[in-house]
XYZ file of C-alpha atoms in Angstrom:
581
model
C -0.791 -35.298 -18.813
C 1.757 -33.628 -21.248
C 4.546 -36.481 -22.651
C 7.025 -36.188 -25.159
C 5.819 -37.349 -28.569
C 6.444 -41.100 -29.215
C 7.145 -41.521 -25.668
C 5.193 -44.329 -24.855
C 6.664 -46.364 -27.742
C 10.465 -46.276 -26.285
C 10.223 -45.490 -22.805
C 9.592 -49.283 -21.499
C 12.298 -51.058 -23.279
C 15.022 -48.195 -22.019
C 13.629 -48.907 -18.358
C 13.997 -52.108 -18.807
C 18.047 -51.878 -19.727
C 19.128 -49.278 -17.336
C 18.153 -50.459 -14.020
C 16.273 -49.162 -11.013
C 18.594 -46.201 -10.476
C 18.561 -44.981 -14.362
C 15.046 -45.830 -14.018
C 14.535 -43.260 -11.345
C 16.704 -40.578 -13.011
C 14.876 -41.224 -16.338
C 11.632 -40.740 -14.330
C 12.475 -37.348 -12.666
C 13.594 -36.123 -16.031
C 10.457 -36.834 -17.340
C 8.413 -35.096 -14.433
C 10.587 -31.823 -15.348
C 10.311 -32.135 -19.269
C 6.603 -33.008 -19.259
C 5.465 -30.148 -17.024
C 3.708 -28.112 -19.229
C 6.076 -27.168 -21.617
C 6.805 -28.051 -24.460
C 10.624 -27.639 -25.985
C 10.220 -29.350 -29.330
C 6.537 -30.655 -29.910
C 4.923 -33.194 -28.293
C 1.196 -34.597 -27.100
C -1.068 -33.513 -25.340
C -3.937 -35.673 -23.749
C -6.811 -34.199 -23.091
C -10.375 -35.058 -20.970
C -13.592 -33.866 -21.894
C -14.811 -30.428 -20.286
C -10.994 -29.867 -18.302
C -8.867 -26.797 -19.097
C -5.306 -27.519 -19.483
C -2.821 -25.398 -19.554
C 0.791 -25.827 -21.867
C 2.929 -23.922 -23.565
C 3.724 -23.814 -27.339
C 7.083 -24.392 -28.882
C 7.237 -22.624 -32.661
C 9.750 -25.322 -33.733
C 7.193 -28.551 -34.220
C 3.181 -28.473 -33.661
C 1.722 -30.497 -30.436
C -0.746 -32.979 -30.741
C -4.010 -32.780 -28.526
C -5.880 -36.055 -28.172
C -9.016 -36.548 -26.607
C -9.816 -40.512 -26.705
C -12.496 -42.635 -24.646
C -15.415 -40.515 -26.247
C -18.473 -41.925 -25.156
C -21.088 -43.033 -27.829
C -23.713 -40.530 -27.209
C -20.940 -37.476 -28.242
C -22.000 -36.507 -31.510
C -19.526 -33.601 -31.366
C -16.523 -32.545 -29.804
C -15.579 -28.672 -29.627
C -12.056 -27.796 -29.301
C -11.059 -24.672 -28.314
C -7.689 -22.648 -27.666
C -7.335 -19.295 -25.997
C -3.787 -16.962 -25.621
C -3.352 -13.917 -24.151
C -3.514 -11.371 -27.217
C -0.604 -13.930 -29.880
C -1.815 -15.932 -32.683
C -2.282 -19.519 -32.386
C -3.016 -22.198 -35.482
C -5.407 -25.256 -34.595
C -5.801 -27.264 -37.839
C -7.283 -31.020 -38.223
C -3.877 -32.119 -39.611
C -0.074 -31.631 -39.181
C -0.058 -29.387 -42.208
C -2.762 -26.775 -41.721
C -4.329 -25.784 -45.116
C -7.506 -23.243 -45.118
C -10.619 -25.178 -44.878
C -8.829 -27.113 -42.351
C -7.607 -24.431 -39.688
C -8.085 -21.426 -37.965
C -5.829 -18.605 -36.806
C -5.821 -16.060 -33.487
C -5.784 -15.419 -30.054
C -9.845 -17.199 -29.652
C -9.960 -20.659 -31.890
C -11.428 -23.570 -32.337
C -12.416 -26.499 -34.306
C -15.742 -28.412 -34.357
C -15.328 -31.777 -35.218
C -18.285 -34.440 -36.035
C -17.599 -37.786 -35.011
C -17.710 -40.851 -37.050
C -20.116 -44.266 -36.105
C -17.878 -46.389 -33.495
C -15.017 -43.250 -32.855
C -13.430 -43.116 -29.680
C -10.867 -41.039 -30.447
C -9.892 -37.369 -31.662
C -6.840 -35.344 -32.754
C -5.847 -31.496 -33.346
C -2.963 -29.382 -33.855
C -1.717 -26.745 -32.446
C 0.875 -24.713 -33.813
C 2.704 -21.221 -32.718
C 5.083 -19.387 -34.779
C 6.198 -16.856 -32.185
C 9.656 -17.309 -30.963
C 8.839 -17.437 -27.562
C 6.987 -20.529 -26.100
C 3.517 -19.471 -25.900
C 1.145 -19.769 -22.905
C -2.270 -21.112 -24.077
C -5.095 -22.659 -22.348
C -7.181 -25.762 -24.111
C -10.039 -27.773 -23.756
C -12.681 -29.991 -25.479
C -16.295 -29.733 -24.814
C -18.869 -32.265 -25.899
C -22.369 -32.428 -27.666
C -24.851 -34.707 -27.615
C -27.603 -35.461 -31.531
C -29.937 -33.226 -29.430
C -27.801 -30.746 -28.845
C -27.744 -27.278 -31.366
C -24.413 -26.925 -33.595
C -22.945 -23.862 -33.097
C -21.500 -22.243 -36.831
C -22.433 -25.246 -38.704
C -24.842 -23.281 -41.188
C -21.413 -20.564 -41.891
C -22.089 -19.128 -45.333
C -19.652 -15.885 -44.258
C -16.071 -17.593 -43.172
C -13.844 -20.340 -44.320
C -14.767 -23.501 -42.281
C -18.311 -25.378 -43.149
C -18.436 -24.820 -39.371
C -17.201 -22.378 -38.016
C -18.006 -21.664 -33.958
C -15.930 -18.943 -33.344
C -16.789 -15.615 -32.652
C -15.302 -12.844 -34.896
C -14.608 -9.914 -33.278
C -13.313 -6.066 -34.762
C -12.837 -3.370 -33.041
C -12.331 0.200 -33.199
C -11.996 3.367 -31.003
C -15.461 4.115 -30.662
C -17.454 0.582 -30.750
C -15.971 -3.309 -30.686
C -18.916 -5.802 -33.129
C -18.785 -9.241 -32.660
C -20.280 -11.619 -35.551
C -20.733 -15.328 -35.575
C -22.091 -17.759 -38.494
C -25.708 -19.235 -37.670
C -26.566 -22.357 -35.949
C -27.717 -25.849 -36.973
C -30.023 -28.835 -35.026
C -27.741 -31.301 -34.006
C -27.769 -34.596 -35.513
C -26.626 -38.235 -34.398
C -23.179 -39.935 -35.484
C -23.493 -40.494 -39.300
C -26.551 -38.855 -39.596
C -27.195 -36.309 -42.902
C -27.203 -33.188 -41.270
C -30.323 -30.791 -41.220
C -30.388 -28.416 -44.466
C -29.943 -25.194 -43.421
C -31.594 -23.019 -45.551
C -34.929 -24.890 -47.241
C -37.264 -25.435 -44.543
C -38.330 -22.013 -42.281
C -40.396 -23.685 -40.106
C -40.358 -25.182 -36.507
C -38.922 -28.231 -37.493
C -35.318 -26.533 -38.530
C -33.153 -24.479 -37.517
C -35.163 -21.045 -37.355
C -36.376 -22.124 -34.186
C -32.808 -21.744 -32.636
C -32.070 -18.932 -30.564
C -29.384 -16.584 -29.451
C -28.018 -15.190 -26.296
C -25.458 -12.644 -26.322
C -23.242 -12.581 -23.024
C -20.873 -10.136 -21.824
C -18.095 -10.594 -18.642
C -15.681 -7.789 -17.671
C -12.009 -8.542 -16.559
C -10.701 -7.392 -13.437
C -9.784 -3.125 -13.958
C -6.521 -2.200 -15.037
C -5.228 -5.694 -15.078
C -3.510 -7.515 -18.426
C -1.696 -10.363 -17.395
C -2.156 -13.594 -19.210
C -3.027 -15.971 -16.488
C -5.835 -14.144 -15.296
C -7.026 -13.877 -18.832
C -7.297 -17.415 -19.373
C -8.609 -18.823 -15.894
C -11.503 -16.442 -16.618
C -12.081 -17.450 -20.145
C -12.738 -20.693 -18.272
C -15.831 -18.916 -16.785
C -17.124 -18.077 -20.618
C -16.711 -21.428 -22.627
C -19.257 -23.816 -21.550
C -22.641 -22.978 -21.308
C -23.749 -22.952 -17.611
C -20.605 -20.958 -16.372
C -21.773 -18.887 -19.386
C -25.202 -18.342 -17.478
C -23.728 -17.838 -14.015
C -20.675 -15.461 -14.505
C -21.928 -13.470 -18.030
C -24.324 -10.857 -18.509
C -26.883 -11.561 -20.812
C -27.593 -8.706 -23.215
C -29.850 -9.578 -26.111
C -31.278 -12.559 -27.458
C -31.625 -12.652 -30.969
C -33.769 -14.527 -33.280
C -32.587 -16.938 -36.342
C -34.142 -14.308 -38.903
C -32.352 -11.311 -36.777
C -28.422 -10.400 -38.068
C -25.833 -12.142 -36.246
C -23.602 -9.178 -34.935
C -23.436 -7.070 -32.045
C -22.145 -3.473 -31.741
C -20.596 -2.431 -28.249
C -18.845 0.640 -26.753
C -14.849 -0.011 -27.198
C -13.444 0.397 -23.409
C -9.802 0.876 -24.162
C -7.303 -0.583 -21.813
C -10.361 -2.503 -20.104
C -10.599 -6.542 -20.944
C -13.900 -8.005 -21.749
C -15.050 -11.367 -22.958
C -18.063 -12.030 -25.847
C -19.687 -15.379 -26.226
C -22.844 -16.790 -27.536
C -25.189 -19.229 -26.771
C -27.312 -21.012 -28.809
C -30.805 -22.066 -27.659
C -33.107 -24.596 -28.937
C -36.619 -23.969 -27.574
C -38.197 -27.132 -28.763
C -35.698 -29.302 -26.713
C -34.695 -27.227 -24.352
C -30.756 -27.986 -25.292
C -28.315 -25.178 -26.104
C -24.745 -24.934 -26.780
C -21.894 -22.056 -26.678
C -19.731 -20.708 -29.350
C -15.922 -20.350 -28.757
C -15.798 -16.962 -26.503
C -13.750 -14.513 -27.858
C -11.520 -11.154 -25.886
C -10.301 -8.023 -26.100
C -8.654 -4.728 -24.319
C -9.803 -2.823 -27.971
C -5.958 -2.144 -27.884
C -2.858 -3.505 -29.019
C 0.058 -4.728 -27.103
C 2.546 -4.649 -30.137
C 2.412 -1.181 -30.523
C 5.320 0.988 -29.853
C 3.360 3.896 -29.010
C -0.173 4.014 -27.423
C -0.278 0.427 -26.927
C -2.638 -1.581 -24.011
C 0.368 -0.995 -21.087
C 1.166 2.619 -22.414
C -2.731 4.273 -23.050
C -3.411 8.117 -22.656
C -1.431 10.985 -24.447
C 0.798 13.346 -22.743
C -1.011 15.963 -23.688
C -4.511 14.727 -22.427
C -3.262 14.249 -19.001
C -2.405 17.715 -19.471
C -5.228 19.064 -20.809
C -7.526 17.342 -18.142
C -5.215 18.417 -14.938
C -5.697 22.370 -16.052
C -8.942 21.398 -16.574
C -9.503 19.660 -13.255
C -7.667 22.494 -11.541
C -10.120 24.867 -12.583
C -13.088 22.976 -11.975
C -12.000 22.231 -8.204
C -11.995 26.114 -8.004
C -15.699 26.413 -9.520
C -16.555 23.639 -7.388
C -15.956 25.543 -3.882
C -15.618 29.555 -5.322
C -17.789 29.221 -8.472
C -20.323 31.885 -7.741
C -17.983 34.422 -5.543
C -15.352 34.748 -8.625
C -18.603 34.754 -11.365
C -16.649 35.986 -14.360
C -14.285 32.817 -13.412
C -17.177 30.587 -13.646
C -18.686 32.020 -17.236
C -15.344 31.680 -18.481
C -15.071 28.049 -17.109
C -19.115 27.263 -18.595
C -18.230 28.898 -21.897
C -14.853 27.405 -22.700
C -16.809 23.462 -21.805
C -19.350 24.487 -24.724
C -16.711 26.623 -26.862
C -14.320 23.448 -26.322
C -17.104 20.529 -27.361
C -18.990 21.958 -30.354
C -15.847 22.642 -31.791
C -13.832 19.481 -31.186
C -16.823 17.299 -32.592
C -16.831 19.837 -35.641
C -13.066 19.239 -36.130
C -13.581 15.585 -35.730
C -15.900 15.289 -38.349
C -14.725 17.785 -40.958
C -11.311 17.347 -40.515
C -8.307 14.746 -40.704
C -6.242 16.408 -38.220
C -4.522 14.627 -35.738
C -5.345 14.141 -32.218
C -3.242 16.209 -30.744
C -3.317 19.493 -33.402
C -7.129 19.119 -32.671
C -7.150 19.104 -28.502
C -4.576 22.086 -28.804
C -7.209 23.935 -30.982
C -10.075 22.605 -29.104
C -8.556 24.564 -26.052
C -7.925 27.347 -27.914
C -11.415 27.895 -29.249
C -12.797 26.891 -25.595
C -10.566 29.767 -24.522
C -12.074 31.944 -26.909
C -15.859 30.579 -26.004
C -14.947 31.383 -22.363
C -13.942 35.259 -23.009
C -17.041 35.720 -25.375
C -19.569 34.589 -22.180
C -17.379 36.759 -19.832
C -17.433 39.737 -22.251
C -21.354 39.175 -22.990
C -21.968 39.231 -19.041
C -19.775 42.202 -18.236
C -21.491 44.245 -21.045
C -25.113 42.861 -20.873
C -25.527 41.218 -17.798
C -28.723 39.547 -18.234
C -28.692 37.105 -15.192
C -31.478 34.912 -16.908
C -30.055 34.416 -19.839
C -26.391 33.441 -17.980
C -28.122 31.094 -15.948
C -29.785 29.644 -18.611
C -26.480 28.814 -20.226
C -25.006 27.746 -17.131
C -28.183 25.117 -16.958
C -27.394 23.369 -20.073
C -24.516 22.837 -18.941
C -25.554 20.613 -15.916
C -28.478 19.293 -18.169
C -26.307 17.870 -20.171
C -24.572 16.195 -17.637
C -27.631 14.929 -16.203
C -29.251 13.414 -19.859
C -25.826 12.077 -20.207
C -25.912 10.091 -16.220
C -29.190 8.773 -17.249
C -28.696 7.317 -20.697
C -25.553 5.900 -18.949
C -27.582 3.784 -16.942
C -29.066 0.305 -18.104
C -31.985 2.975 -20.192
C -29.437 4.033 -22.995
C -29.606 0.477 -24.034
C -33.023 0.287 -25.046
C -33.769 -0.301 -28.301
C -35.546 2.609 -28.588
C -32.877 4.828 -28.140
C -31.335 3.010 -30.775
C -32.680 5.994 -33.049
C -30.676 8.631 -32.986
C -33.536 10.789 -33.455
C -35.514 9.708 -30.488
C -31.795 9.822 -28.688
C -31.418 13.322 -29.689
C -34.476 14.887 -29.193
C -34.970 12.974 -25.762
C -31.490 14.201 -24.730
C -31.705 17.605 -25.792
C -35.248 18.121 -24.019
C -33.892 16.706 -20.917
C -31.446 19.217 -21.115
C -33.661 21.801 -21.830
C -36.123 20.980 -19.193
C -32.848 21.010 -16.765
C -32.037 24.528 -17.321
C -35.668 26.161 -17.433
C -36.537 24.374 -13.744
C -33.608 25.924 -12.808
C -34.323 29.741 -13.280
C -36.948 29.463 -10.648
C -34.200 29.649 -8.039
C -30.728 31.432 -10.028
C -28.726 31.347 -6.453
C -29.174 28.062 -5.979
C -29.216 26.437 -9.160
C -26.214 28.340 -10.219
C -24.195 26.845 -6.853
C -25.530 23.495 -7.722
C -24.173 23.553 -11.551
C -20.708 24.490 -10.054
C -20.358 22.003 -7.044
C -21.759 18.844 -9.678
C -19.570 20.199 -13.218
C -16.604 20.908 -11.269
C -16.452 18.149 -9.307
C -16.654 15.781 -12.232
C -14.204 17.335 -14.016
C -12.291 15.839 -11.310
C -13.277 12.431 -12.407
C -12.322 12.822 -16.045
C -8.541 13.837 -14.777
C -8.390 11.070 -12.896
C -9.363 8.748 -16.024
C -6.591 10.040 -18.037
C -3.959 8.058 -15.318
C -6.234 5.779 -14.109
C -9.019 4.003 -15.602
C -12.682 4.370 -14.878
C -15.852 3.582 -16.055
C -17.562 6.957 -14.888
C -15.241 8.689 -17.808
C -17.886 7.485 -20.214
C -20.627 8.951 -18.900
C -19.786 11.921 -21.438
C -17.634 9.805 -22.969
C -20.519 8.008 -24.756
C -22.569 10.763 -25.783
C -19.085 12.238 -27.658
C -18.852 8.817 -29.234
C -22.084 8.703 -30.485
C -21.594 12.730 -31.940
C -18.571 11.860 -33.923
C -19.385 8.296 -35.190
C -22.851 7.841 -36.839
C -22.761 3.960 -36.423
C -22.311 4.227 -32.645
C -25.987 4.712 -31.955
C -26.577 0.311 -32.687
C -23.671 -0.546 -30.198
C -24.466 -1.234 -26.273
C -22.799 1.120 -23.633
C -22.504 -1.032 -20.641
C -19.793 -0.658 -18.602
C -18.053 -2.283 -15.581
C -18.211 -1.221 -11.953
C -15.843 -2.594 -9.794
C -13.285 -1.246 -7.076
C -12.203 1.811 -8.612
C -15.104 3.498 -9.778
C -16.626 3.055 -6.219
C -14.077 4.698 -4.838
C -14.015 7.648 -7.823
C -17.926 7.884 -6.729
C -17.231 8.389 -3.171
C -14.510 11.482 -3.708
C -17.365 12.887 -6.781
C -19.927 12.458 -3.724
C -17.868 14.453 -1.338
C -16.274 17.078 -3.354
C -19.884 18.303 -4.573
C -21.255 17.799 -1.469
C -18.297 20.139 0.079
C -18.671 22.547 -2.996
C -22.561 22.710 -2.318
C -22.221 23.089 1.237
C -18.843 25.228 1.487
C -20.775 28.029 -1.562
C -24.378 27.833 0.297
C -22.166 29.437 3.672
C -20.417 32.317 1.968
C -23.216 33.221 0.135
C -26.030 33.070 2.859
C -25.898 36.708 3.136
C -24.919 38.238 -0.180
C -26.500 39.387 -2.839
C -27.806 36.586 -5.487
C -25.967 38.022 -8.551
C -23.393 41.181 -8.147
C -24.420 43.990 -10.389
C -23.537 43.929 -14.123
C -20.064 45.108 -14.234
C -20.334 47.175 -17.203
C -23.210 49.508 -15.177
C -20.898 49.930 -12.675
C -17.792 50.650 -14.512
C -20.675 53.598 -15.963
C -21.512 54.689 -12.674
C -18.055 55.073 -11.785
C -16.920 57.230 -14.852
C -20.276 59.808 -14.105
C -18.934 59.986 -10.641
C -15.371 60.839 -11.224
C -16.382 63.310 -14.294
C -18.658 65.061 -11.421
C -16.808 64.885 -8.578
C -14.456 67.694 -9.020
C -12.820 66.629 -5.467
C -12.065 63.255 -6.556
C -8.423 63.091 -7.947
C -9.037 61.403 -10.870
C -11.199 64.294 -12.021
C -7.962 65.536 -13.069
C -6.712 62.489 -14.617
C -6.053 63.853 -18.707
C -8.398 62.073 -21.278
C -6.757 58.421 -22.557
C -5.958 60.071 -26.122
C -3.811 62.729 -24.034
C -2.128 59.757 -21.891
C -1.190 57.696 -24.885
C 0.585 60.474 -26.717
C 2.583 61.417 -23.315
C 3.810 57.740 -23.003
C 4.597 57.788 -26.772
C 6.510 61.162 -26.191
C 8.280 59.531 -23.129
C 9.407 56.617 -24.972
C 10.599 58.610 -27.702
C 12.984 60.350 -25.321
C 13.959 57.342 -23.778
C 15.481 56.333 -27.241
C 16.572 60.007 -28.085
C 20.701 60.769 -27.326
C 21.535 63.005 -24.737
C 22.819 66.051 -25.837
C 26.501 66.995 -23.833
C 26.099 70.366 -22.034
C 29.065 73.077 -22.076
C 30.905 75.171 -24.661
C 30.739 73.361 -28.255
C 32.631 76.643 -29.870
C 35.858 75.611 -31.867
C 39.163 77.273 -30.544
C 39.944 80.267 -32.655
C 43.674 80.549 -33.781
């Protein structure tokens, strides 16, 4: 229960002076003052493994007391969680640095003393606002592994927490090493000196991931599913376990940033011997900011990449159903997606230009890319050699859907030189199977690239996991560190829905193409032998009427002469003679 501070030392003798009917007043103004909030600092009381919920006052900290601690507690983790604003939990009223910590995902780990039954922290906010935050104190038995208590890296001699950075390519996580646990007064275990089984090299890690609910930032729901990631068996039941690592691997963990998307990161630590474990304080993100004017968590995606993506879209939902009837339209739509993403990871890399300078010349040079394949095929027309561009195209795509699945985060592709050459070859191999049968593998590349270009507009208003799909391979060509971090992604709602309107647009592409083009010709002739045949015909054909068409050098200088004359004064007609006197 939440009370004002010092309440309990004044609140009997006034009760005793005013009377049953003050008494009763005084008593519903205490039910209103003490629920939950907190106007001017207070205390809070809290019980062993219950979240409680309060709110923060910036004017005076708030005591949190935990007492009755049973004797076999050897250590008490606190732990305070807010929405995305900074919170200070400190062992004293005064918070120095050895003595506090600071953010949205603290805690304190505090070792109890022989014969102590009770414990006290502060919490502190200094934003304006009263603060929503959500608290609770979990105990550990001697047996039980310390989480942070052999820190070397951060400012506490134990430090639980886990650190988190992000950035827009990959979010790393990082926490300080693990001790054995150790009774009430006990020396604790050296950290360092002994390697063996008998210290704490033997401990264990277990990285765990949980994904939010999509598209959703508000606070509450935030912090009633932190409650799912702070104690070790709701750890286990509602996280994903990713990696365990051993005591002589490096703490930290790289993962693909999701903006806009909330995830929670916490550890476990495991000791094998005793079969005991223990979790760190979990820690959150959106890898986004809300205080941002601009681009911030509620406002993500530029104007101009919705508006890049919709032209985009538009054009692949033509190639999807009319792709190989309206052939140059296609090349031009193949050749501007490989103009468009060599380009914008060269710019990327070489360049400091800003985001939007480079998508503007990204569709410029994809523009350019386009024309090049359409003038190559109207001049050369080798159908093989098309086709064969056209398959990378939907190789890529497919290397890309299957290192997006639960295989891209083996730790063999780890290597960027096994990733490359293993992605590359199944492109490869994608486009040579594929010029066994031109017709249909060329109706297949439209319906599947088109219709997922349908997906990526739709990501650029609404989010969706399928986005990343290509999303990660671009990450991991413009950012060299990206290859250690994990890709995993959440599927909920939305992207089941996105997969059923992918589904049934290629499906309709596939099916809608295969029906038009039953009994047509595979490929049309190349354009540039007809445009031949057509000039031999009319140069022989002295019937035809453009036989006696003039020669393009004589039609240029007749328009040049008419537009001269168009600009040339008219000269007045009669007698110009002057009058003779």
């Amino acid at each position: 229960m939440y009370v004002p501070r010092g309440g309990s030392s004044y609140t009997p003798v006034v009760m005793s002076i005013l009377g049953p009917c003050w008494t009763l007043l005084l008593l519903c103004w205490s039910v209103v003052c003490w629920d939950g909030v907190d106007t001017a600092g207070g205390l809070l009381e809290v019980s062993m493994g219950k979240f409680a919920e309060l709110k923060l006052d910036h004017s005076a900290p708030t005591e949190a007391v935990l007492q009755d601690i049973p004797s076999n507690v050897s250590f008490i983790l606190f732990q305070v969680h807010t929405h995305y604003k900074n919170v200070t939990v400190s062992f004293s009223k005064i918070p120095s640095l050895n003595d506090s910590m600071t953010g949205s995902d603290v805690g304190l780990l505090s070792p109890l003393r022989p014969e102590q039954t009770v414990s006290t922290w502060y919490m502190e906010s200094s934003n304006l606002n009263q603060l929503l935050v959500t608290a609770v104190s979990i105990p550990y038995t001697e047996t039980d592994p310390i989480p942070g208590a052999c820190n070397l890296e951060f400012n506490l001699d134990m430090d639980p927490k886990v650190y988190l950075q992000y950035n827009l390519y990959e979010t790393t996580i990082m926490f300080a090493p693990a001790n054995l646990g150790y009774a009430r007064g006990a020396v604790a275990p050296v950290c360092d000196v002994n390697m063996g089984q008998v210290s704490r090299w033997r401990l264990q890690y277990d990285v765990y991931q949980y994904f939010l609910p999509e598209n959703n930032l508000n606070d509450t729901i935030l912090l009633t599913h932190l409650q799912k990631m702070s104690m070790v068996q709701p750890v286990v039941t509602n996280g994903v376990k990713l990696v365990t690592l051993s005591s002589n691997e490096r703490t930290s963990m790289s993962f693909s940033s999701i903006p806009g998307q909330g995830v929670i990161y916490n550890v476990i630590v495991r000791d094998p011997l005793l079969n005991t474990s223990a979790a760190y304080i979990p820690v959150h993100t959106y890898a986004c900011t809300f205080n941002a004017t601009m681009d911030n968590c509620f406002t993500l995606g530029r104007i101009s990449t919705k508006l890049f993506f919709t032209f985009f879209a538009l054009l692949g939902l033509f190639i999807c159903f009319f792709g190989h009837q309206y052939l140059k339209t296609e090349f031009f739509f193949m050749g501007f997606i490989i103009g468009g993403f060599l380009f914008f990871i060269l710019l990327t890399r070489t360049t400091q230009l800003d985001y939007d300078a480079r998508l503007g010349l990204t569709a410029l040079i994809g523009i350019t890319g386009g024309l090049l394949f359409v003038a190559y095929w109207w001049r050369f027309g080798c159908i093989l050699l098309c086709v064969l561009v056209v398959g990378l195209v939907l190789g890529f795509l497919i290397a890309s859907i299957i290192f997006f699945t639960p295989l891209g985060d083996f730790a063999t592709f780890h290597n960027d030189i096994v990733f490359w050459l293993t992605f590359s070859s199944i492109s490869l191999v994608t486009s040579v199977v594929l010029l066994f049968c031109p017709k249909i593998s060329n109706i297949l590349t439209c319906a599947i690239v088109g219709s997922y270009t349908v997906v990526l507009a739709i990501d650029s208003y609404l989010y969706t996991s399928l986005s990343y799909i290509t999303l990660n391979v671009l990450k991991r060509a413009l950012n060299d560190d990206f290859s250690m971090a994990y890709t995993s992604v959440p599927f909920q709602t939305n992207d089941f829905i996105i997969i059923a309107v992918w589904i049934i647009l290629l499906l309709g592409g596939v099916i809608t193409q295969l029906y038009r083009e039953k009994e047509k010709l595979p490929f049309p002739p190349t354009p540039y032998l007809l445009w031949k045949r057509e000039r031999e015909r009319r140069i022989t054909n002295i019937l035809d009427p453009s036989y006696h068409i003039p020669p393009l050098k004589e039609r240029v200088l007749i328009r040049l002469a008419q537009l001269r004359d168009f600009f040339r004064r008219e000269q007045p007609t009669g007698e110009r003679t002057p009058l003779l006197f």
